[in-house]
C-alpha atoms as a PDB file:
ATOM      1  CA  MET A   1      -0.102   0.100  -0.101  1.00  0.00           C
ATOM      2  CA  PRO A   2       1.398   4.279  -1.159  1.00  0.00           C
ATOM      3  CA  GLU A   3       2.442   6.273   2.128  1.00  0.00           C
ATOM      4  CA  SER A   4      -0.648   7.497   3.481  1.00  0.00           C
ATOM      5  CA  LYS A   5      -1.156  11.538   3.242  1.00  0.00           C
ATOM      6  CA  ILE A   6      -3.568  10.895   6.411  1.00  0.00           C
ATOM      7  CA  THR A   7      -2.385   9.957   9.389  1.00  0.00           C
ATOM      8  CA  LEU A   8      -4.902   8.411  12.075  1.00  0.00           C
ATOM      9  CA  GLU A   9      -4.757  10.881  14.338  1.00  0.00           C
ATOM     10  CA  GLN A  10      -5.777  12.916  12.012  1.00  0.00           C
ATOM     11  CA  VAL A  11      -8.848  11.569  10.850  1.00  0.00           C
ATOM     12  CA  ARG A  12      -9.745  11.139  14.569  1.00  0.00           C
ATOM     13  CA  HIS A  13      -9.131  14.856  14.925  1.00  0.00           C
ATOM     14  CA  VAL A  14     -11.629  15.709  12.218  1.00  0.00           C
ATOM     15  CA  ALA A  15     -14.158  13.808  13.535  1.00  0.00           C
ATOM     16  CA  LEU A  16     -13.768  14.498  17.387  1.00  0.00           C
ATOM     17  CA  LEU A  17     -14.084  17.983  15.498  1.00  0.00           C
ATOM     18  CA  ALA A  18     -17.147  16.731  14.208  1.00  0.00           C
ATOM     19  CA  ARG A  19     -18.306  14.944  16.936  1.00  0.00           C
ATOM     20  CA  LEU A  20     -18.788  12.056  15.106  1.00  0.00           C
ATOM     21  CA  GLU A  21     -17.762   8.256  16.923  1.00  0.00           C
ATOM     22  CA  LEU A  22     -16.085   5.995  14.394  1.00  0.00           C
ATOM     23  CA  SER A  23     -16.089   2.095  14.620  1.00  0.00           C
ATOM     24  CA  PRO A  24     -12.018   1.442  13.399  1.00  0.00           C
ATOM     25  CA  GLN A  25     -13.343   0.066  10.438  1.00  0.00           C
ATOM     26  CA  ASP A  26     -14.734   3.480   9.043  1.00  0.00           C
ATOM     27  CA  GLU A  27     -10.986   5.499  10.402  1.00  0.00           C
ATOM     28  CA  ASN A  28      -9.406   3.415   8.045  1.00  0.00           C
ATOM     29  CA  ARG A  29     -11.870   4.145   5.197  1.00  0.00           C
ATOM     30  CA  LEU A  30     -12.272   7.475   6.095  1.00  0.00           C
ATOM     31  CA  ARG A  31      -8.948   7.312   5.774  1.00  0.00           C
ATOM     32  CA  ALA A  32      -8.361   5.970   2.043  1.00  0.00           C
ATOM     33  CA  ASP A  33     -11.346   8.528   0.627  1.00  0.00           C
ATOM     34  CA  MET A  34      -9.319  11.809   2.219  1.00  0.00           C
ATOM     35  CA  ASP A  35      -6.143   9.886   1.085  1.00  0.00           C
ATOM     36  CA  GLU A  36      -7.941   9.412  -2.636  1.00  0.00           C
ATOM     37  CA  MET A  37      -9.126  12.609  -2.734  1.00  0.00           C
ATOM     38  CA  LEU A  38      -5.775  13.841  -2.069  1.00  0.00           C
ATOM     39  CA  ALA A  39      -4.355  12.467  -4.566  1.00  0.00           C
ATOM     40  CA  TYR A  40      -7.123  13.928  -7.200  1.00  0.00           C
ATOM     41  CA  VAL A  41      -6.201  16.973  -5.689  1.00  0.00           C
ATOM     42  CA  ASP A  42      -2.153  16.500  -7.178  1.00  0.00           C
ATOM     43  CA  LYS A  43      -3.403  15.358  -9.983  1.00  0.00           C
ATOM     44  CA  LEU A  44      -5.954  19.289 -10.276  1.00  0.00           C
ATOM     45  CA  ASN A  45      -2.588  20.739  -9.823  1.00  0.00           C
ATOM     46  CA  GLU A  46      -0.679  19.224 -11.872  1.00  0.00           C
ATOM     47  CA  LEU A  47      -2.340  20.953 -15.016  1.00  0.00           C
ATOM     48  CA  ASP A  48      -0.706  24.316 -16.384  1.00  0.00           C
ATOM     49  CA  THR A  49      -3.026  26.760 -16.341  1.00  0.00           C
ATOM     50  CA  ARG A  50      -0.939  29.694 -17.293  1.00  0.00           C
ATOM     51  CA  ASP A  51      -3.065  30.549 -19.679  1.00  0.00           C
ATOM     52  CA  VAL A  52      -6.708  30.493 -17.729  1.00  0.00           C
ATOM     53  CA  PRO A  53      -7.543  33.630 -16.132  1.00  0.00           C
ATOM     54  CA  PRO A  54      -8.823  33.609 -13.167  1.00  0.00           C
ATOM     55  CA  THR A  55     -12.424  33.904 -12.138  1.00  0.00           C
ATOM     56  CA  THR A  56     -13.649  35.255  -9.286  1.00  0.00           C
ATOM     57  CA  GLN A  57     -17.716  33.605  -8.983  1.00  0.00           C
ATOM     58  CA  VAL A  58     -18.424  30.210 -11.394  1.00  0.00           C
ATOM     59  CA  GLY A  59     -22.311  30.976 -11.950  1.00  0.00           C
ATOM     60  CA  GLU A  60     -24.183  33.205 -13.239  1.00  0.00           C
ATOM     61  CA  ALA A  61     -22.584  37.578 -12.351  1.00  0.00           C
ATOM     62  CA  GLY A  62     -24.870  38.814  -9.810  1.00  0.00           C
ATOM     63  CA  THR A  63     -28.732  38.743  -8.840  1.00  0.00           C
ATOM     64  CA  PRO A  64     -30.647  40.508 -12.096  1.00  0.00           C
ATOM     65  CA  MET A  65     -31.900  43.546 -11.321  1.00  0.00           C
ATOM     66  CA  ARG A  66     -34.897  45.549 -11.329  1.00  0.00           C
ATOM     67  CA  ASP A  67     -36.881  49.066 -10.667  1.00  0.00           C
ATOM     68  CA  ASP A  68     -38.147  49.862  -7.949  1.00  0.00           C
ATOM     69  CA  ALA A  69     -42.146  49.496  -8.664  1.00  0.00           C
ATOM     70  CA  VAL A  70     -44.459  48.929  -5.930  1.00  0.00           C
ATOM     71  CA  THR A  71     -47.614  46.831  -7.627  1.00  0.00           C
ATOM     72  CA  ASN A  72     -49.701  46.773  -4.957  1.00  0.00           C
ATOM     73  CA  GLN A  73     -51.193  49.935  -3.610  1.00  0.00           C
ATOM     74  CA  PRO A  74     -51.512  49.572   0.422  1.00  0.00           C
ATOM     75  CA  ALA A  75     -55.390  49.136   1.290  1.00  0.00           C
ATOM     76  CA  ALA A  76     -55.057  49.473   4.920  1.00  0.00           C
ATOM     77  CA  ASP A  77     -59.379  47.922   5.343  1.00  0.00           C
ATOM     78  CA  ALA A  78     -58.630  45.734   3.071  1.00  0.00           C
ATOM     79  CA  MET A  79     -55.830  44.701   5.151  1.00  0.00           C
ATOM     80  CA  LEU A  80     -57.348  44.627   9.165  1.00  0.00           C
ATOM     81  CA  ALA A  81     -60.923  43.457   6.804  1.00  0.00           C
ATOM     82  CA  ASN A  82     -59.980  39.756   8.883  1.00  0.00           C
ATOM     83  CA  ALA A  83     -58.902  41.364  11.598  1.00  0.00           C
ATOM     84  CA  PRO A  84     -59.740  39.809  15.172  1.00  0.00           C
ATOM     85  CA  SER A  85     -60.402  43.139  16.205  1.00  0.00           C
ATOM     86  CA  ARG A  86     -58.713  47.035  15.015  1.00  0.00           C
ATOM     87  CA  ASP A  87     -58.301  50.287  16.895  1.00  0.00           C
ATOM     88  CA  ARG A  88     -57.459  53.118  14.539  1.00  0.00           C
ATOM     89  CA  GLY A  89     -56.473  50.911  11.182  1.00  0.00           C
ATOM     90  CA  TYR A  90     -54.537  49.057  13.135  1.00  0.00           C
ATOM     91  CA  PHE A  91     -54.610  45.564  14.388  1.00  0.00           C
ATOM     92  CA  LYS A  92     -54.841  45.665  18.279  1.00  0.00           C
ATOM     93  CA  VAL A  93     -52.947  42.658  19.748  1.00  0.00           C
ATOM     94  CA  PRO A  94     -53.581  41.685  23.337  1.00  0.00           C
ATOM     95  CA  LYS A  95     -50.373  43.170  26.092  1.00  0.00           C
ATOM     96  CA  ILE A  96     -48.000  40.310  26.657  1.00  0.00           C
ATOM     97  CA  ILE A  97     -45.503  42.754  28.325  1.00  0.00           C
ATOM     98  CA  GLU A  98     -46.358  44.155  31.318  1.00  0.00           C
END
């Protein structure tokens, strides 16, 4: 088996931080998985990216903007139509803080 980049102590530390209880079999499986991930990152690091411009965002460029226009005018009577209790154009609620 090739030299592992991840030690069991590191796996146990990550499990402790994540509050995971791992069996010895799970620790070994996680160690192998993490080694595989690091090997993939090493493979990506071999790529020549000198001519690739850096990007700041992978997805769409920001949120589309729109005009801030009122489309529904407030109508106090309509808003209060189903209120169980109201007072001078406001919802009336029971006092909860004394």
